[in-house]
Short mmCIF file of C-alpha atoms in Angstrom, two decimals:
data_model
loop_
_atom_site.label_atom_id
_atom_site.label_comp_id
_atom_site.label_asym_id
_atom_site.label_seq_id
_atom_site.Cartn_x
_atom_site.Cartn_y
_atom_site.Cartn_z
CA MET X 1489 -6.81 -20.48 4.74
CA LYS X 1490 -5.54 -21.07 8.42
CA SER X 1491 -1.49 -20.86 7.70
CA SER X 1492 -0.01 -17.23 6.67
CA LYS X 1493 1.21 -18.67 3.22
CA SER X 1494 -0.98 -20.54 0.62
CA PRO X 1495 -0.95 -20.55 -3.36
CA LEU X 1496 -4.40 -17.83 -3.02
CA LEU X 1497 -2.12 -15.19 -0.93
CA ALA X 1498 1.41 -15.98 -3.38
CA PHE X 1499 -0.43 -15.23 -6.86
CA ALA X 1500 -3.01 -12.22 -4.96
CA LEU X 1501 0.78 -10.77 -4.64
CA ILE X 1502 1.91 -10.64 -8.12
CA CYS X 1503 -1.30 -9.52 -9.37
CA SER X 1504 -1.99 -5.96 -7.03
CA SER X 1505 1.33 -5.98 -8.13
CA VAL X 1506 0.58 -5.41 -11.08
CA SER X 1507 -31.24 -5.09 5.55
CA ALA X 1508 -32.16 -5.89 7.76
CA SER X 1509 -34.21 -6.45 10.92
CA PRO X 1510 -32.88 -6.50 13.78
CA ILE X 1511 -31.94 -10.52 15.15
CA ILE X 1512 -30.99 -10.00 18.78
CA GLY X 1513 -31.25 -12.74 21.38
CA GLY X 1514 -32.81 -14.95 19.87
CA GLN X 1515 -36.22 -13.36 19.58
CA ASN X 1516 -37.96 -14.03 16.60
CA VAL X 1517 -38.23 -10.90 14.83
CA THR X 1518 -39.12 -11.62 10.60
CA MET X 1519 -35.96 -9.14 8.10
CA VAL X 1520 -38.20 -7.32 5.41
CA LEU X 1521 -36.99 -7.30 2.09
CA GLU X 1522 -37.36 -4.49 -0.35
CA ASN X 1523 -35.64 -2.81 -2.63
CA ARG X 1524 -33.61 -0.59 -0.34
CA ALA X 1525 -29.50 0.36 -0.70
CA THR X 1526 -27.78 -1.14 2.59
CA PRO X 1527 -27.07 0.89 6.18
CA THR X 1528 -24.09 2.79 6.08
CA VAL X 1529 -24.93 2.78 9.63
CA VAL X 1530 -24.00 0.36 11.97
CA THR X 1531 -26.20 -0.18 14.39
CA ALA X 1532 -26.28 -3.25 18.45
CA ALA X 1533 -29.06 -4.19 15.99
CA ILE X 1534 -27.16 -5.25 12.95
CA LEU X 1535 -23.42 -5.47 15.26
CA ALA X 1536 -25.07 -8.65 16.24
CA ASN X 1537 -25.91 -10.10 13.47
CA MET X 1538 -23.23 -10.03 12.13
CA GLN X 1539 -21.60 -12.01 14.60
CA LEU X 1540 -24.81 -15.08 14.85
CA PHE X 1541 -24.40 -14.53 10.64
CA ALA X 1542 -20.47 -15.84 11.24
CA GLN X 1543 -21.59 -18.40 12.95
CA TYR X 1544 -23.24 -19.58 10.46
CA ALA X 1545 -20.95 -18.81 7.88
CA ALA X 1546 -18.49 -21.13 11.17
CA ALA X 1547 -20.54 -23.89 10.96
CA ALA X 1548 -20.04 -24.40 6.97
CA TYR X 1549 -16.89 -25.03 7.40
CA CYS X 1550 -17.52 -29.37 9.72
CA ASN X 1551 -21.80 -29.20 8.56
CA ALA X 1552 -22.03 -28.88 4.96
CA ASP X 1553 -21.91 -33.13 4.88
CA THR X 1554 -24.90 -35.20 3.97
CA ASN X 1555 -24.59 -37.62 6.96
CA LEU X 1556 -25.61 -34.57 9.18
CA VAL X 1557 -28.76 -33.86 7.19
CA GLY X 1558 -31.31 -33.44 9.50
CA SER X 1559 -29.58 -33.13 12.48
CA ALA X 1560 -28.52 -29.72 15.56
CA VAL X 1561 -25.97 -27.93 13.55
CA THR X 1562 -22.38 -28.46 15.65
CA CYS X 1563 -19.66 -27.17 15.90
CA SER X 1564 -16.21 -28.52 17.32
CA ASN X 1565 -14.05 -25.63 18.65
CA SER X 1566 -17.15 -23.65 20.31
CA ALA X 1567 -17.42 -22.43 16.69
CA CYS X 1568 -21.41 -21.52 16.82
CA PRO X 1569 -22.17 -21.19 20.66
CA SER X 1570 -25.18 -19.28 19.93
CA ILE X 1571 -27.11 -22.08 16.51
CA SER X 1572 -26.51 -25.48 18.90
CA SER X 1573 -30.29 -25.77 18.53
CA VAL X 1574 -30.43 -25.64 14.86
CA THR X 1575 -31.53 -27.46 12.51
CA ASN X 1576 -28.98 -29.13 9.99
CA TYR X 1577 -31.90 -29.36 6.21
CA ALA X 1578 -29.83 -29.36 3.55
CA TYR X 1579 -26.82 -30.90 1.65
CA LEU X 1580 -25.62 -28.52 -0.81
CA GLY X 1581 -22.76 -29.93 -3.68
CA TYR X 1582 -21.57 -33.50 -3.99
CA ASP X 1583 -18.52 -35.49 -3.82
CA GLN X 1584 -15.67 -34.15 -4.76
CA SER X 1585 -17.41 -30.39 -5.79
CA GLU X 1586 -14.75 -27.86 -4.79
CA ALA X 1587 -17.08 -25.15 -2.54
CA THR X 1588 -19.98 -27.29 -0.13
CA GLY X 1589 -22.45 -25.53 2.24
CA PHE X 1590 -26.03 -26.85 3.98
CA VAL X 1591 -29.12 -25.23 4.45
CA SER X 1592 -30.34 -24.59 7.59
CA ILE X 1593 -33.73 -24.00 10.00
CA ASP X 1594 -33.33 -21.45 12.32
CA ASP X 1595 -36.91 -21.64 14.53
CA THR X 1596 -35.76 -19.06 16.46
CA ASN X 1597 -34.71 -16.50 14.48
CA LYS X 1598 -37.26 -17.72 11.61
CA LEU X 1599 -34.34 -17.61 9.34
CA ILE X 1600 -33.49 -20.16 6.22
CA VAL X 1601 -29.64 -20.42 6.34
CA VAL X 1602 -27.38 -21.15 3.18
CA SER X 1603 -23.94 -21.20 4.55
CA TYR X 1604 -20.79 -21.99 2.37
CA ALA X 1605 -17.89 -23.54 3.94
CA GLY X 1606 -14.73 -21.53 2.17
CA SER X 1607 -10.96 -22.89 0.57
CA ASP X 1608 -10.14 -26.06 2.84
CA ASN X 1609 -8.28 -28.52 -0.02
CA LEU X 1610 -5.72 -28.31 -2.86
CA ASP X 1611 -9.04 -28.50 -5.83
CA ASN X 1612 -10.82 -25.47 -3.10
CA TYR X 1613 -7.26 -23.59 -4.18
CA ILE X 1614 -6.87 -24.16 -7.65
CA ALA X 1615 -10.66 -22.76 -7.82
CA ASP X 1616 -9.43 -19.28 -6.59
CA LEU X 1617 -6.32 -19.33 -8.46
CA LEU X 1618 -7.97 -19.38 -12.15
CA VAL X 1619 -8.52 -15.01 -12.56
CA PRO X 1620 -9.76 -14.96 -15.55
CA LEU X 1621 -13.62 -12.55 -15.61
CA ASP X 1622 -15.56 -15.33 -17.43
CA THR X 1623 -19.19 -13.89 -19.14
CA CYS X 1624 -21.23 -14.92 -16.19
CA ASP X 1625 -23.67 -18.19 -16.72
CA GLY X 1626 -27.73 -17.29 -17.31
CA ASN X 1627 -27.44 -13.96 -18.74
CA LEU X 1628 -27.94 -12.01 -15.42
CA VAL X 1629 -27.48 -8.95 -16.52
CA SER X 1630 -25.85 -6.82 -19.12
CA GLY X 1631 -21.95 -7.10 -19.47
CA CYS X 1632 -21.42 -9.45 -16.27
CA LYS X 1633 -18.87 -11.06 -15.95
CA LEU X 1634 -17.45 -12.46 -12.62
CA HIS X 1635 -14.79 -14.39 -11.54
CA GLU X 1636 -14.05 -18.02 -13.52
CA GLY X 1637 -12.97 -19.56 -10.35
CA PHE X 1638 -15.25 -18.32 -8.60
CA GLN X 1639 -18.09 -19.44 -11.28
CA TYR X 1640 -16.86 -23.22 -11.39
CA ALA X 1641 -16.67 -22.79 -6.76
CA TYR X 1642 -20.77 -21.83 -7.59
CA GLU X 1643 -21.76 -23.70 -10.15
CA ASP X 1644 -20.70 -26.94 -8.07
CA VAL X 1645 -23.20 -25.75 -5.28
CA ALA X 1646 -26.64 -24.01 -8.03
CA ASP X 1647 -27.86 -27.85 -8.95
CA THR X 1648 -28.50 -28.15 -5.39
CA THR X 1649 -28.65 -24.64 -3.88
CA LEU X 1650 -32.10 -23.55 -5.51
CA PRO X 1651 -34.49 -27.22 -5.13
CA ALA X 1652 -33.16 -27.05 -1.71
CA VAL X 1653 -34.30 -23.15 -1.46
CA LYS X 1654 -37.01 -23.64 -3.18
CA SER X 1655 -38.42 -26.59 -0.78
CA ALA X 1656 -36.82 -24.31 2.59
CA VAL X 1657 -39.49 -22.09 1.83
CA ALA X 1658 -41.98 -23.52 1.00
CA ALA X 1659 -42.01 -25.72 4.12
CA TYR X 1660 -41.63 -22.38 5.94
CA PRO X 1661 -42.71 -19.54 3.97
CA THR X 1662 -43.25 -16.81 6.62
CA TYR X 1663 -39.37 -17.18 7.54
CA SER X 1664 -36.06 -14.44 6.26
CA LEU X 1665 -33.88 -16.20 3.94
CA VAL X 1666 -30.35 -14.96 4.41
CA ILE X 1667 -27.27 -16.44 2.28
CA THR X 1668 -23.50 -16.81 4.35
CA GLY X 1669 -19.69 -17.21 4.33
CA HIS X 1670 -16.30 -17.12 4.08
CA SER X 1671 -13.68 -16.60 2.07
CA LEU X 1672 -14.08 -18.80 -1.25
CA GLY X 1673 -17.74 -20.24 0.98
CA GLY X 1674 -17.69 -15.63 0.93
CA ALA X 1675 -17.66 -15.10 -2.87
CA VAL X 1676 -20.20 -17.91 -3.39
CA ALA X 1677 -23.10 -16.74 -1.47
CA THR X 1678 -22.27 -13.77 -3.12
CA ILE X 1679 -22.79 -14.94 -6.18
CA ALA X 1680 -25.85 -17.71 -5.12
CA ALA X 1681 -27.35 -14.02 -3.32
CA ALA X 1682 -27.56 -12.73 -7.20
CA TYR X 1683 -29.02 -16.04 -8.62
CA LEU X 1684 -31.17 -16.35 -6.40
CA ARG X 1685 -33.01 -13.14 -6.37
CA VAL X 1686 -33.16 -13.67 -10.19
CA ALA X 1687 -35.33 -17.23 -9.25
CA GLY X 1688 -37.64 -14.76 -6.77
CA TYR X 1689 -35.79 -14.93 -3.49
CA PRO X 1690 -34.79 -11.92 -2.50
CA CYS X 1691 -32.55 -12.29 0.24
CA ASP X 1692 -30.02 -10.25 2.64
CA VAL X 1693 -25.99 -11.42 2.37
CA TYR X 1694 -23.72 -12.20 5.33
CA SER X 1695 -20.03 -12.56 4.01
CA TYR X 1696 -16.82 -12.34 5.39
CA GLY X 1697 -13.80 -12.20 4.08
CA SER X 1698 -14.05 -12.30 0.49
CA PRO X 1699 -12.60 -11.92 -2.00
CA ARG X 1700 -13.73 -10.08 -5.25
CA VAL X 1701 -16.32 -11.71 -7.65
CA GLY X 1702 -17.55 -9.83 -10.75
CA ASN X 1703 -16.84 -6.77 -12.76
CA GLU X 1704 -18.63 -3.39 -13.14
CA ALA X 1705 -21.65 -4.65 -14.38
CA PHE X 1706 -21.85 -7.51 -11.19
CA VAL X 1707 -21.71 -5.06 -8.14
CA ASN X 1708 -24.30 -2.36 -9.69
CA PHE X 1709 -26.43 -5.10 -10.89
CA MET X 1710 -26.50 -6.92 -7.33
CA ASP X 1711 -26.54 -4.03 -4.91
CA ALA X 1712 -29.18 -2.47 -6.84
CA GLN X 1713 -31.15 -6.30 -6.49
CA ALA X 1714 -33.47 -6.79 -3.20
CA GLY X 1715 -31.90 -6.75 -0.07
CA SER X 1716 -28.80 -6.91 1.75
CA HIS X 1717 -25.27 -7.67 1.95
CA TYR X 1718 -22.79 -6.87 4.81
CA ARG X 1719 -19.10 -7.30 3.40
CA VAL X 1720 -17.70 -7.13 5.99
CA THR X 1721 -13.55 -7.37 6.25
CA HIS X 1722 -11.09 -6.91 9.53
CA THR X 1723 -8.27 -4.80 9.80
CA THR X 1724 -5.01 -6.27 6.96
CA ASP X 1725 -6.32 -8.88 5.95
CA PRO X 1726 -4.98 -9.49 2.25
CA ILE X 1727 -8.03 -11.95 1.25
CA PRO X 1728 -10.18 -8.44 0.18
CA ARG X 1729 -7.65 -7.25 -2.40
CA TYR X 1730 -7.46 -9.89 -5.06
CA PRO X 1731 -7.79 -10.55 -7.22
CA ALA X 1732 -6.44 -6.92 -8.31
CA LYS X 1733 -9.19 -4.13 -9.00
CA LEU X 1734 -5.86 -3.41 -12.34
CA PHE X 1735 -8.88 -7.00 -13.82
CA GLY X 1736 -11.60 -5.59 -13.99
CA TYR X 1737 -12.69 -6.55 -10.44
CA ARG X 1738 -14.93 -4.43 -7.82
CA HIS X 1739 -16.46 -5.01 -5.19
CA THR X 1740 -20.79 -4.72 -4.30
CA SER X 1741 -20.48 -1.88 -1.82
CA PRO X 1742 -20.53 -0.86 1.81
CA GLU X 1743 -18.24 -2.34 3.03
CA PHE X 1744 -17.60 -2.85 6.35
CA TRP X 1745 -14.54 -2.82 8.01
CA LEU X 1746 -13.58 -4.77 11.53
CA SER X 1747 -10.32 -1.62 11.82
CA THR X 1748 -9.35 -1.61 15.19
CA GLY X 1749 -7.54 -3.99 17.57
CA THR X 1750 -4.85 -7.18 16.82
CA SER X 1751 -4.51 -9.97 13.75
CA THR X 1752 -6.59 -12.36 16.38
CA THR X 1753 -8.76 -10.07 17.71
CA VAL X 1754 -12.71 -10.42 17.09
CA ASP X 1755 -14.55 -8.45 20.61
CA TYR X 1756 -15.95 -5.44 18.42
CA ALA X 1757 -17.51 -3.05 19.40
CA VAL X 1758 -20.30 -0.84 17.53
CA GLY X 1759 -17.30 2.58 17.49
CA ASP X 1760 -14.57 0.20 15.79
CA ILE X 1761 -16.45 -0.75 12.32
CA GLU X 1762 -16.11 1.59 9.37
CA VAL X 1763 -18.29 1.81 6.67
CA CYS X 1764 -16.57 2.69 2.86
CA THR X 1765 -19.12 2.89 0.25
CA GLY X 1766 -17.59 2.56 -3.51
CA ILE X 1767 -16.67 0.13 -5.28
CA ALA X 1768 -13.74 0.65 -5.86
CA ASN X 1769 -12.96 2.50 -2.41
CA THR X 1770 -9.51 2.83 -1.04
CA ASP X 1771 -10.53 3.85 2.29
CA CYS X 1772 -10.98 0.84 4.51
CA ASN X 1773 -9.31 -2.42 4.14
CA ASP X 1774 -8.17 -2.31 0.14
CA GLY X 1775 -6.03 1.11 2.04
CA THR X 1776 -4.29 -1.52 3.70
CA SER X 1777 -0.63 -3.45 2.74
CA SER X 1778 0.29 -6.40 4.45
CA VAL X 1779 0.35 -9.68 3.40
CA VAL X 1780 0.37 -12.40 6.63
CA THR X 1781 -3.62 -14.02 6.18
CA THR X 1782 -3.64 -14.36 9.90
CA PRO X 1783 -6.48 -11.64 9.62
CA HIS X 1784 -8.27 -13.87 7.25
CA SER X 1785 -9.09 -16.54 10.19
CA TYR X 1786 -10.93 -13.70 12.34
CA TYR X 1787 -14.14 -12.55 11.84
CA PHE X 1788 -15.82 -12.09 15.14
CA GLU X 1789 -14.87 -15.80 15.81
CA ASP X 1790 -11.81 -18.10 14.70
CA ILE X 1791 -13.75 -18.12 12.12
CA SER X 1792 -12.82 -21.37 9.78
CA ALA X 1793 -11.15 -23.22 13.65
CA CYS X 1794 -14.13 -25.60 13.07
CA ARG X 1795 -12.92 -28.46 10.83
#
């Protein structure tokens, strides 16, 4: 979503009106996932992880390609300089899928990372615009409902995600599993993580500029699962405020808000990140009202620059 105006934004405005251990500096640190709450105090280690996985989310825009499997991850416009030694392990999706992604193997940090791409074409925008909440497939938890369009997008990658993760975990059993994505990719990452955890694959999630994905039953279920969820928002980015809460949508908690600077600021210190708890909090990004989408593209970098 690079443009300042989009079908998603226009519709969003209408709607609105009515765990991780550190992975720093190439150290081989294994994350131990357990049934615990996401930390609500930002440390240098957490900030470093947010910066690292933003690059993985950025890489999904240009590495989700069957022809790149087996090669090193590369990004144009210097979108992922810290993960150039990472291997593209598997492609997620199919030729006509609205959502795509890839699995990578990071031997330096002992990670298996699943990255989903954000909106990149008209089909993705159509998926974004399908507003109704629909019953969760697979009966995650009683009363669970998901955004219909985002659930459809997840289903595009579901059949390839689980086998790829199963294969990667079998090949690298000591590596930790992380799921990430930006924009629509963040929504898909959130849903995918819930299903992977149920399937026996605990994971941490790093989402950037994700819209709301499901209802209260879903987010409470996800917040109680093993593994942490770092939901990052940027200044006045309007996309996390979509779809509107009045339709029954809620966010996972907590939120990590890059609160200072301009719409294109990418350099943040620990003190610049505010943490807000609650599935319907209005103290961070949801307390803003700007409709300009520029901040949506800047999460520690120009996150959708790699095309």
